[in-house]
Coordinates of C-alpha atoms in Angstrom, one line a residue:
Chain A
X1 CA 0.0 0.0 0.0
X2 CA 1.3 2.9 -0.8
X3 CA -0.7 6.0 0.9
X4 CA 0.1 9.4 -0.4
X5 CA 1.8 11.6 2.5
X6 CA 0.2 13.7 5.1
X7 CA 0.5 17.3 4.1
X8 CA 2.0 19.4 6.7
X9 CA 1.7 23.1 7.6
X10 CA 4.2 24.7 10.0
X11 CA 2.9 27.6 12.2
X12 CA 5.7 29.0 14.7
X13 CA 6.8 33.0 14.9
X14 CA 10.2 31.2 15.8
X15 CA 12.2 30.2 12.3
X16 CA 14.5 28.4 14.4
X17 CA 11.3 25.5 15.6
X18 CA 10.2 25.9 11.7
X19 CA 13.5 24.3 10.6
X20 CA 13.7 21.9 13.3
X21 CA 10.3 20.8 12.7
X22 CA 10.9 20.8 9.1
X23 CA 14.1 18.8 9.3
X24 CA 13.1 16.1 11.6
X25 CA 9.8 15.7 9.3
X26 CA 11.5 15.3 6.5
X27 CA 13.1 12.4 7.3
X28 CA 10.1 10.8 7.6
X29 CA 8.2 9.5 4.2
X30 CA 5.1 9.4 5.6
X31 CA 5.5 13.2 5.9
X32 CA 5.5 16.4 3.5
X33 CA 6.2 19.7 4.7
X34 CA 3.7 22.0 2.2
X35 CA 4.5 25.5 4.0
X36 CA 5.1 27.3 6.9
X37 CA 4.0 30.5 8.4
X38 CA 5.5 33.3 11.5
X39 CA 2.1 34.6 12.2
X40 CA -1.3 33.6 12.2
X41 CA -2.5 36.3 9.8
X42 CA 0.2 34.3 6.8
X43 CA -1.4 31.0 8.4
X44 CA -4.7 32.1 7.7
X45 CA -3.6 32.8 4.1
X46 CA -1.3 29.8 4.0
X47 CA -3.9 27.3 5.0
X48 CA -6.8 28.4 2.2
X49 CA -3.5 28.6 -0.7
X50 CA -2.3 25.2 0.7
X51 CA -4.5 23.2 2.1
X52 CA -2.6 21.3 4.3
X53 CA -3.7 17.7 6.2
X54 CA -2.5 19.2 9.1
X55 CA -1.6 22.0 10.4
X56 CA 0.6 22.1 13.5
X57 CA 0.1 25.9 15.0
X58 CA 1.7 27.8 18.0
X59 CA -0.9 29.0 20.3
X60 CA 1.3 31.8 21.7
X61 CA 2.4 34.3 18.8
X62 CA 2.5 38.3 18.4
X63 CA 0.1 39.6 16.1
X64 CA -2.4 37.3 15.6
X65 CA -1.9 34.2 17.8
X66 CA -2.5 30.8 17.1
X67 CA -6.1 30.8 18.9
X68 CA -7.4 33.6 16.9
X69 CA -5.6 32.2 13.8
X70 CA -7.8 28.9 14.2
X71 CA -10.9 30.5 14.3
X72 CA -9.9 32.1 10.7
X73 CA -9.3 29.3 9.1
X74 CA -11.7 28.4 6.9
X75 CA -12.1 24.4 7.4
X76 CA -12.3 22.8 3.6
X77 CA -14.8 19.6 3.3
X78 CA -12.8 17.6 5.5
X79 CA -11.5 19.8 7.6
X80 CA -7.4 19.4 8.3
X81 CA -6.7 18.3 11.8
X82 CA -5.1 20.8 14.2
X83 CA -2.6 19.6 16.4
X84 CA -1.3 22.5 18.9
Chain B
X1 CA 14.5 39.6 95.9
X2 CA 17.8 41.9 95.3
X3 CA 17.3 44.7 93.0
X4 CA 18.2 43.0 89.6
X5 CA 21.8 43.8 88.4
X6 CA 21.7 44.8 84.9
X7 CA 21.3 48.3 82.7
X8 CA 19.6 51.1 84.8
X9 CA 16.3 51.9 83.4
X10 CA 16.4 55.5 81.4
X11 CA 14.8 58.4 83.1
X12 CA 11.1 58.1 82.5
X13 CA 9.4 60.2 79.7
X14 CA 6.3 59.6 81.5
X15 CA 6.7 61.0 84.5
X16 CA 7.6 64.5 82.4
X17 CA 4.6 66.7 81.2
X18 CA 2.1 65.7 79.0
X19 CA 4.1 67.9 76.2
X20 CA 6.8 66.4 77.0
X21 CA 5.9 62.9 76.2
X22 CA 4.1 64.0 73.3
X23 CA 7.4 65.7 71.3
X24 CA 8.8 62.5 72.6
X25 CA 6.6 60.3 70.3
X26 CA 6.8 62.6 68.1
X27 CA 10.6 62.5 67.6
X28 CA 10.7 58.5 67.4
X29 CA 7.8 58.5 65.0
X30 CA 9.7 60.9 62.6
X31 CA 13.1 59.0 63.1
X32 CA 11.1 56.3 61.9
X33 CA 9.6 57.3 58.9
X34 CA 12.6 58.0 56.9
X35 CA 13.6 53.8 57.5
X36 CA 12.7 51.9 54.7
X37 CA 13.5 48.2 55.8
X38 CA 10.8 46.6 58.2
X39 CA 13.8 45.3 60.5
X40 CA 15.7 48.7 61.6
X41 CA 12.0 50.1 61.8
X42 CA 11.3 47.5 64.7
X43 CA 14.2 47.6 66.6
X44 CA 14.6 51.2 66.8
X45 CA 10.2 51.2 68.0
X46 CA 11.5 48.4 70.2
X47 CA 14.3 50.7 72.2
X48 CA 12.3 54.2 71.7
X49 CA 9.5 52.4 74.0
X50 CA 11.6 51.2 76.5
X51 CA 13.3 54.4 76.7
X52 CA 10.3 56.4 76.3
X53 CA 8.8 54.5 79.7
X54 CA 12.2 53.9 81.8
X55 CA 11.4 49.8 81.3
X56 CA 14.6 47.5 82.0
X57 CA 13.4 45.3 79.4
X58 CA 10.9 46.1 76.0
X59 CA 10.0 43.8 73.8
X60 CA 8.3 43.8 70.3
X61 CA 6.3 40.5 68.9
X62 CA 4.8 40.3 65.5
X63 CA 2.6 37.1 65.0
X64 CA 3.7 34.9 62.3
X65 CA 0.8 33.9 59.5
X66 CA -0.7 30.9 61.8
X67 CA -0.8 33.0 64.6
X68 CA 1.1 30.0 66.6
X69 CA 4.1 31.9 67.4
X70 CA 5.8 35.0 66.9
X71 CA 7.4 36.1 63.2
X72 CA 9.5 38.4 64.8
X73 CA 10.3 39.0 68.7
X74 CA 12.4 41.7 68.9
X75 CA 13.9 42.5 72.6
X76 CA 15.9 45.5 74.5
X77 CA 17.8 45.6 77.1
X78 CA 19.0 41.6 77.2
X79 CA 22.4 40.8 76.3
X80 CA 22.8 38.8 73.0
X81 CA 24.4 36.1 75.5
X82 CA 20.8 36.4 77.3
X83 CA 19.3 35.9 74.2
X84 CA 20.9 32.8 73.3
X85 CA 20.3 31.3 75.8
X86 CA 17.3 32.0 76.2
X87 CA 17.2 29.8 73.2
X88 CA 14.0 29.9 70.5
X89 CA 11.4 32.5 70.2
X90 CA 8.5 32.4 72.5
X91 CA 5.4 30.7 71.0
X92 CA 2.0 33.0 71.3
X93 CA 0.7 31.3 74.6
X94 CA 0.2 32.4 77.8
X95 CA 0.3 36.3 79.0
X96 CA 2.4 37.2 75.6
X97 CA -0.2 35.8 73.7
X98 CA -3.1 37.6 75.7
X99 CA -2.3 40.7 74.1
X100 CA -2.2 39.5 70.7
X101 CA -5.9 38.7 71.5
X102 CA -7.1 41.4 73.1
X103 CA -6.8 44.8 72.1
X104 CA -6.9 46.6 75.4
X105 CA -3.4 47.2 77.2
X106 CA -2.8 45.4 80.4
X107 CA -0.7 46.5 83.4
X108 CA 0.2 44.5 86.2
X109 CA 3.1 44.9 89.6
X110 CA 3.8 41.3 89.2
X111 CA 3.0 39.2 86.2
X112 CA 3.9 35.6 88.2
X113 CA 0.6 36.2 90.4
X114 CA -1.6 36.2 87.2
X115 CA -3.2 33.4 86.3
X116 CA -2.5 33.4 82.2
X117 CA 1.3 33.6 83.0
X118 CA 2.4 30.1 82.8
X119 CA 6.9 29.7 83.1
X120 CA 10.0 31.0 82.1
X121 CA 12.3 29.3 80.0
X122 CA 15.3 28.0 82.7
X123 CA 17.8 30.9 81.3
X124 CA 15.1 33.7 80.6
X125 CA 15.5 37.0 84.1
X126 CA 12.8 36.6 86.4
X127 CA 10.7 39.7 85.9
X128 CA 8.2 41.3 87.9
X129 CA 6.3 44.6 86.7
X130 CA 4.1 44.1 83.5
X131 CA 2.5 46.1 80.8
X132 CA 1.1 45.0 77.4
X133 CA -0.1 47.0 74.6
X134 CA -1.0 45.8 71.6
X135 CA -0.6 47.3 67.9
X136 CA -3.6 47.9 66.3
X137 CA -4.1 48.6 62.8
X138 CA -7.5 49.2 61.2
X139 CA -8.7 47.4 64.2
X140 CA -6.7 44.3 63.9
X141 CA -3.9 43.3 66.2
X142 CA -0.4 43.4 63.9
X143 CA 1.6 42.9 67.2
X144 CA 2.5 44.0 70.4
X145 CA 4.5 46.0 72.8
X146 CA 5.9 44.0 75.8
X147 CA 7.5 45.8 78.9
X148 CA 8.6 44.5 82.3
X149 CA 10.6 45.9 85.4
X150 CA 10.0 49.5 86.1
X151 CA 10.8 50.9 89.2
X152 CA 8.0 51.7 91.6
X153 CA 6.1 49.5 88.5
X154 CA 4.0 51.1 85.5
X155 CA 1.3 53.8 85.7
X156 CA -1.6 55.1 84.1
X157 CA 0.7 57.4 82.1
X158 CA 2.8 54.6 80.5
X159 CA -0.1 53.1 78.8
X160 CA -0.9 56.5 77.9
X161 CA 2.4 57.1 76.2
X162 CA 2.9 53.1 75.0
X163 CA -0.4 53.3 73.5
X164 CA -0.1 56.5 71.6
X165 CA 3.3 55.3 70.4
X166 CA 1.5 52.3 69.6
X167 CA -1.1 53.6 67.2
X168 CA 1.9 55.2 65.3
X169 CA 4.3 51.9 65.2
X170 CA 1.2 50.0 63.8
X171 CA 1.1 52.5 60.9
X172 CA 5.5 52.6 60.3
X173 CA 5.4 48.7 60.5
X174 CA 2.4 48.4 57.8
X175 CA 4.3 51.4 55.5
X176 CA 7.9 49.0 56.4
X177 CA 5.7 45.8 55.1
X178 CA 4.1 47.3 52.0
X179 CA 7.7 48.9 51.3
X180 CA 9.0 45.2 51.5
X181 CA 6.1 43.7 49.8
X182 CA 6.9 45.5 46.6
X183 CA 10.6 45.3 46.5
X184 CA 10.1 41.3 46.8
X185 CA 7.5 41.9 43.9
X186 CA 10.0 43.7 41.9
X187 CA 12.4 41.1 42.2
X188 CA 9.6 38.5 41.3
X189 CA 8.8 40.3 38.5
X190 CA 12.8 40.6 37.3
X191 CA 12.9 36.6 37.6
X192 CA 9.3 36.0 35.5
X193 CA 11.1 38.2 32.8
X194 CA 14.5 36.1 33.3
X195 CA 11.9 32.9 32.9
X196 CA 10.2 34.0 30.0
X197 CA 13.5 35.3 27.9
X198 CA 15.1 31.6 29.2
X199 CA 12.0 29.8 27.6
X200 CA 11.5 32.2 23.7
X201 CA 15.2 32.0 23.6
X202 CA 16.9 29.0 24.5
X203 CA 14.3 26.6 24.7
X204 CA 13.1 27.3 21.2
X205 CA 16.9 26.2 20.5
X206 CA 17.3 23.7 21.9
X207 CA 13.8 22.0 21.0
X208 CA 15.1 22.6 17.7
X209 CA 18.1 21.4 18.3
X210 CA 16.7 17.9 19.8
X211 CA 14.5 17.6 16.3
X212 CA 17.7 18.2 14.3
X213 CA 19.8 15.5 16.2
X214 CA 17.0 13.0 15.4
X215 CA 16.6 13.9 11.9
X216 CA 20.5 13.2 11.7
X217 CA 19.9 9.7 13.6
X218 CA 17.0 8.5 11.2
X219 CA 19.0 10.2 8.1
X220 CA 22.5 8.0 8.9
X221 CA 20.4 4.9 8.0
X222 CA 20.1 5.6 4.7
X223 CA 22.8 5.4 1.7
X224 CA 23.5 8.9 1.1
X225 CA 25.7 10.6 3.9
X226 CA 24.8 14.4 2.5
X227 CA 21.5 14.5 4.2
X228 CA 23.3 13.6 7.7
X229 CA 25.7 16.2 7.2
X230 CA 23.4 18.7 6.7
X231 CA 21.8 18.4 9.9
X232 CA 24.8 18.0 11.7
X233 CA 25.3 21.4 10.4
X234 CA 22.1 22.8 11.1
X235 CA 22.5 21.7 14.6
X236 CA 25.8 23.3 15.1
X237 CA 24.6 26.4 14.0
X238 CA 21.9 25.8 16.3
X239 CA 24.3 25.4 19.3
X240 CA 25.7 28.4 18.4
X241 CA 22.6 30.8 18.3
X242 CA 22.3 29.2 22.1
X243 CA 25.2 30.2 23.2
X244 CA 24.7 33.9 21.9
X245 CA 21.5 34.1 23.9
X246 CA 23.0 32.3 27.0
X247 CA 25.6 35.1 26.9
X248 CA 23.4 37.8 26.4
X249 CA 21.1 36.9 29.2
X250 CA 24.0 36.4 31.4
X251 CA 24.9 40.0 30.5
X252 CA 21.2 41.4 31.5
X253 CA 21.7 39.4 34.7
X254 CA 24.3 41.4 35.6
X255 CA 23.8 45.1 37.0
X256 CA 23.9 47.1 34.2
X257 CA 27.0 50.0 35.4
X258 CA 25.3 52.7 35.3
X259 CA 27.0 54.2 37.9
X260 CA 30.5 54.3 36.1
X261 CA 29.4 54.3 32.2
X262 CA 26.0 56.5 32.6
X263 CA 23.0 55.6 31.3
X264 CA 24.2 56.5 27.4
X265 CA 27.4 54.3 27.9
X266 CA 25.8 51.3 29.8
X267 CA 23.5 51.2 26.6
X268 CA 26.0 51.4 24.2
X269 CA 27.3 48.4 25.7
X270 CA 24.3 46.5 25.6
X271 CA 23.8 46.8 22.1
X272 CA 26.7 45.9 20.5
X273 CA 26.1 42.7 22.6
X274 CA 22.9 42.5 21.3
X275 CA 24.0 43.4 18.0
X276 CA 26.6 40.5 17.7
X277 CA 24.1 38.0 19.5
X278 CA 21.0 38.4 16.9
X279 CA 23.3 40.0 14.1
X280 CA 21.0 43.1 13.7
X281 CA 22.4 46.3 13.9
X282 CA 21.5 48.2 16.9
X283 CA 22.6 52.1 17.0
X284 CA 22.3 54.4 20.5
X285 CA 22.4 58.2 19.7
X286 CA 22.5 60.4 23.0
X287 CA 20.7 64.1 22.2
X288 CA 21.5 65.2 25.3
X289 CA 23.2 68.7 26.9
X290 CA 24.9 67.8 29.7
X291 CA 23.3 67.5 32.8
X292 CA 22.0 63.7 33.6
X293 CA 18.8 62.4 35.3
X294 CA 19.2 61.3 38.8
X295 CA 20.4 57.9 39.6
X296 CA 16.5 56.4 39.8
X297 CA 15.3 58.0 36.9
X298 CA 18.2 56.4 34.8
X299 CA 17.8 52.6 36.4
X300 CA 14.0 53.0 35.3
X301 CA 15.0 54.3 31.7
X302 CA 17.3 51.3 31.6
X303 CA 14.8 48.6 32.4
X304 CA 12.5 49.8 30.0
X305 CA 15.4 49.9 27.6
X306 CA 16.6 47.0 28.2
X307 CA 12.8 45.5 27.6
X308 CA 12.3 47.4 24.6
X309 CA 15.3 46.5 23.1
X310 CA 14.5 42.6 24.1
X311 CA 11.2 42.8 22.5
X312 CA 12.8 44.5 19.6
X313 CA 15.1 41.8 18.7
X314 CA 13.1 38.5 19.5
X315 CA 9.7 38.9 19.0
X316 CA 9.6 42.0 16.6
X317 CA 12.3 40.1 13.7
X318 CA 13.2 44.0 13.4
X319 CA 16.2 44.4 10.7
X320 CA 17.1 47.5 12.5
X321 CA 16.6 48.9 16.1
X322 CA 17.6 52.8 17.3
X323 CA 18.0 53.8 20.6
X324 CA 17.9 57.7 21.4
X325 CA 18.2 59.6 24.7
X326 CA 17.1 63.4 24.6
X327 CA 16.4 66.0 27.1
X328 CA 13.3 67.6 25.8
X329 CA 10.6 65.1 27.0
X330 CA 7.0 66.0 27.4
X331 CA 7.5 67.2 30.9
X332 CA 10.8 68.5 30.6
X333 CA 12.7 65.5 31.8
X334 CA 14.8 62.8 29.8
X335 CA 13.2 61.0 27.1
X336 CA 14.0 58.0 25.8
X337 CA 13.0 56.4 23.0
X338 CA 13.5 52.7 21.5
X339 CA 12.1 52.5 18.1
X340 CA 12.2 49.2 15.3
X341 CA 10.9 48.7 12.3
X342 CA 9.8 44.9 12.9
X343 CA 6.4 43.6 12.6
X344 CA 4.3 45.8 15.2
X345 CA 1.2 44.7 17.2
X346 CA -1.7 46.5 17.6
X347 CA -1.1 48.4 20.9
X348 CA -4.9 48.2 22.2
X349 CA -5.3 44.6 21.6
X350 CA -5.1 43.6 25.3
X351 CA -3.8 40.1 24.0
X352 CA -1.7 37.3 25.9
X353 CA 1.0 39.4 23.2
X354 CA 0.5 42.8 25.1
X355 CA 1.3 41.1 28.0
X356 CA 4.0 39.0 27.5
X357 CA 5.9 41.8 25.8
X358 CA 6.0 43.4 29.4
X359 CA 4.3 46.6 28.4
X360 CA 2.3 46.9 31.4
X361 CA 5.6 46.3 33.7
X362 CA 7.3 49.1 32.2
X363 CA 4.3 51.9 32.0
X364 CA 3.7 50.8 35.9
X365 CA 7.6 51.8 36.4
X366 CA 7.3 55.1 34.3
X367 CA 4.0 55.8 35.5
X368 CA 5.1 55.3 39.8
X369 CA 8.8 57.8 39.2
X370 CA 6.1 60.1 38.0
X371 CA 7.1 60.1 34.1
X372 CA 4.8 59.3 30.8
X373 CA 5.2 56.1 28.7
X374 CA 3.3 55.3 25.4
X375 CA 4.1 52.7 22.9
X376 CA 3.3 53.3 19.6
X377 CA 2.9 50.8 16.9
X378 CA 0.5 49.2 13.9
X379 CA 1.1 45.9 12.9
X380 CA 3.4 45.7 9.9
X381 CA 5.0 48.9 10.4
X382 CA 7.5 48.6 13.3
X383 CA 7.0 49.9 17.1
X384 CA 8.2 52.8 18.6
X385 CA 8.9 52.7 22.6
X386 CA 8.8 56.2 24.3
X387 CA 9.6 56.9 28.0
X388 CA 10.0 60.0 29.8
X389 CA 11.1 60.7 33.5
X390 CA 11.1 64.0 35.2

């Protein structure tokens, strides 16, 4: 069986948890990195341009925060899954 | 019984005219008020009353939180060899704890023949005249006054003069606590900051860090090595941006020397550390005619600079950060101002953001040395810092 990957987008303000995240996911084939995003306003933006399987969002962010963030995102028919 | 060897008792205010005892108060209620720490505050109350009465011993109890035994028992007129062995403090029972109870003063010519009074610990002087007042404060008991052995015994006149003194100690000790209260806050509040720079700064890192080693691990399975070496890189570079914020909070740990650089030259400093640590360039321009702030003006300018510039450089992603110090604030006083041109929040959004970014911390410094703070910023177009002290 050969399942496509889950579709992953990144949500941190810090770059340095991005590429770390993005890194360690990578090794894994059962994984794709789609995009990231350093604010929830781009994650809003990101996630109705990409839409990702999953998103994996920071809750704490300046700007718009990860909380505020999820209730902008527009879920598609099925929705992603959050994991915060 | 022989008269007790020991320290003559002072002359009596007491026994002076009314006037007399009154400027006497008066006096030890002024010395007072210029003490800040709650300790010299108690010991000098703790003296003034003996004095101020011509007791051979004084003593002042404060009830710890349980109201079991005493916080502090402060005494005059032992000898710190008395003291010792005396061994611990007295627990609230018995006559001392009477007074802590009830708040009307209590005078007796020999405390053994009353019933409450229970023993003496073996090295403790046999004592004989009594008087107990107790300190009230918005009518409840904050500790009390304890005095023994006065020739001929205590009069109408002591409690008089112990109780007005009273009233007065009550309100320094309550002044000493809040004054503690909110340096220990201030200290709490230096640590939370310490905690929350330790977690955005080196934890992110180090998180990162851990992901990286185990994309390495899982990578140095496969055939190819160039995927292994690139996260070995990635993780040194990781170690490294660590180490640069290690060092620079190490730096803010430190007291900033204001005394010997000034406040201009302590923040020079500063930012050519943070400069190297977070490679954005950070310039300090000083505006000033001579002629500095005071010494507590400048520490509150630098904590807010010092805040500014941290918020600046790790949340704002700023490419460039100025620092300026003028004389011609809105009220005349030295202005300061920390501006970026980073992503900007929206300064009324009273967010977990707002608060986190310390903003309230340093307009509550500005705001209580009687200057004006006011942050301006929109998101997308950088935030501007401005603090001015008298």
């Amino acid at each position: 069986m050969t399942a496509s990957p889950v579709r992953l987008l990144i949500v941190d303000d810090h770059p340095v948890v991005r590429q770390g995240l993005r890194t360690f996911l990578e090794t894994r084939p059962d994984f794709e990195v789609v995009g990231e995003a350093g604010d929830g306003e781009t994650a809003v933006a990101e996630a109705a341009r990409l839409r990702p399987d999953v998103i994996l969002m920071d809750l704490v962010m300046p700007g718009v925060d990860g909380l505020e963030a999820l209730g902008r995102i527009r879920p598609p028919t099925p929705a992603p899954a959050c994991w915060c | 019984m022989a008269t007790p060897a020991g320290p003559t008792p002072a002359a009596s205010v007491a026994d002076a005219p009314a006037s007399a005892a009154l400027r006497a108060v008066t006096d030890v209620v002024l010395a007072l008020a210029g003490e800040p720490g709650l300790e010299p505050v108690l010991e000098r109350l703790v003296h003034a009353v003996r004095e101020l009465v011509g007791a051979r011993y004084a003593a002042l109890g404060i009830p710890d939180e349980e109201g079991t035994g005493f916080d502090r028992f402060i005494t005059s007129g032992m000898t710190d060899e008395q003291i010792e062995a005396i061994g611990p403090l007295p627990r609230t029972h018995g006559l001392l704890a009477a007074m802590l109870t009830d708040p009307e003063p209590y005078r007796t010519d020999d405390i053994r023949a009353d019933p409450r009074f229970e023993w003496w610990p073996e090295a403790h002087p046999r004592m004989r005249s009594f008087l107990g007042v107790p300190l009230l404060f918005k009518g409840d008991i904050v500790g009390a006054f304890y005095l023994t052995d006065k020739e001929g015994g205590f009069h109408e006149a002591d409690v008089e003069l112990v109780r007005g003194l009273a009233a007065h100690a009550a309100v320094v000790i309550e002044n000493a606590r809040l004054f503690e209260a909110s340096r220990e806050r201030s200290i709490a509040e230096e640590r939370s900051r310490l905690a929350r720079d330790l977690h955005d700064a080196l934890t992110q890192c180090l998180f990162s860090l851990n992901l990286t080693l185990e994309a390495a691990a899982a990578a140095a399975a496969g055939p190819d090595p160039a995927p292994t070496l690139e996260a070995i890189h990635q993780a040194r570079a990781l170690v490294d941006a660590a180490l640069a914020e290690l060092r620079t909070l190490i730096f803010e740990l430190r007291p900033p020397a204001l005394e010997s650089d000034g406040l201009v030259g302590a923040l020079r400093k500063h930012a050519e550390l943070l400069s190297r640590a977070h490679a954005v360039p950070v310039t300090v321009s000083d505006a000033r005619p001579p002629g500095a702030p005071g010494p507590e003006a400048e520490r509150e300018l630098w904590r807010v600079a010092q805040e500014a510039l941290a918020n600046a450089l790790r949340h704002a992603r700023a490419s460039e950060v100025t620092v300026t110090v003028e004389a011609d604030g809105p009220d005349g006083g030295t202005l300061l101002t920390v501006a970026d041109d980073g992503v900007g929040f929206d300064p009324e959004a009273r967010s977990i953001a707002a608060r986190r970014l310390g903003l309230v911390s340093m307009r509550e410094r500005i705001e209580a040395a009687g200057g004006t703070f006011e942050v301006l910023s929109t998101p997308g177009r950088g935030t501007t810092v401005r603090a001015s002290v008298p």
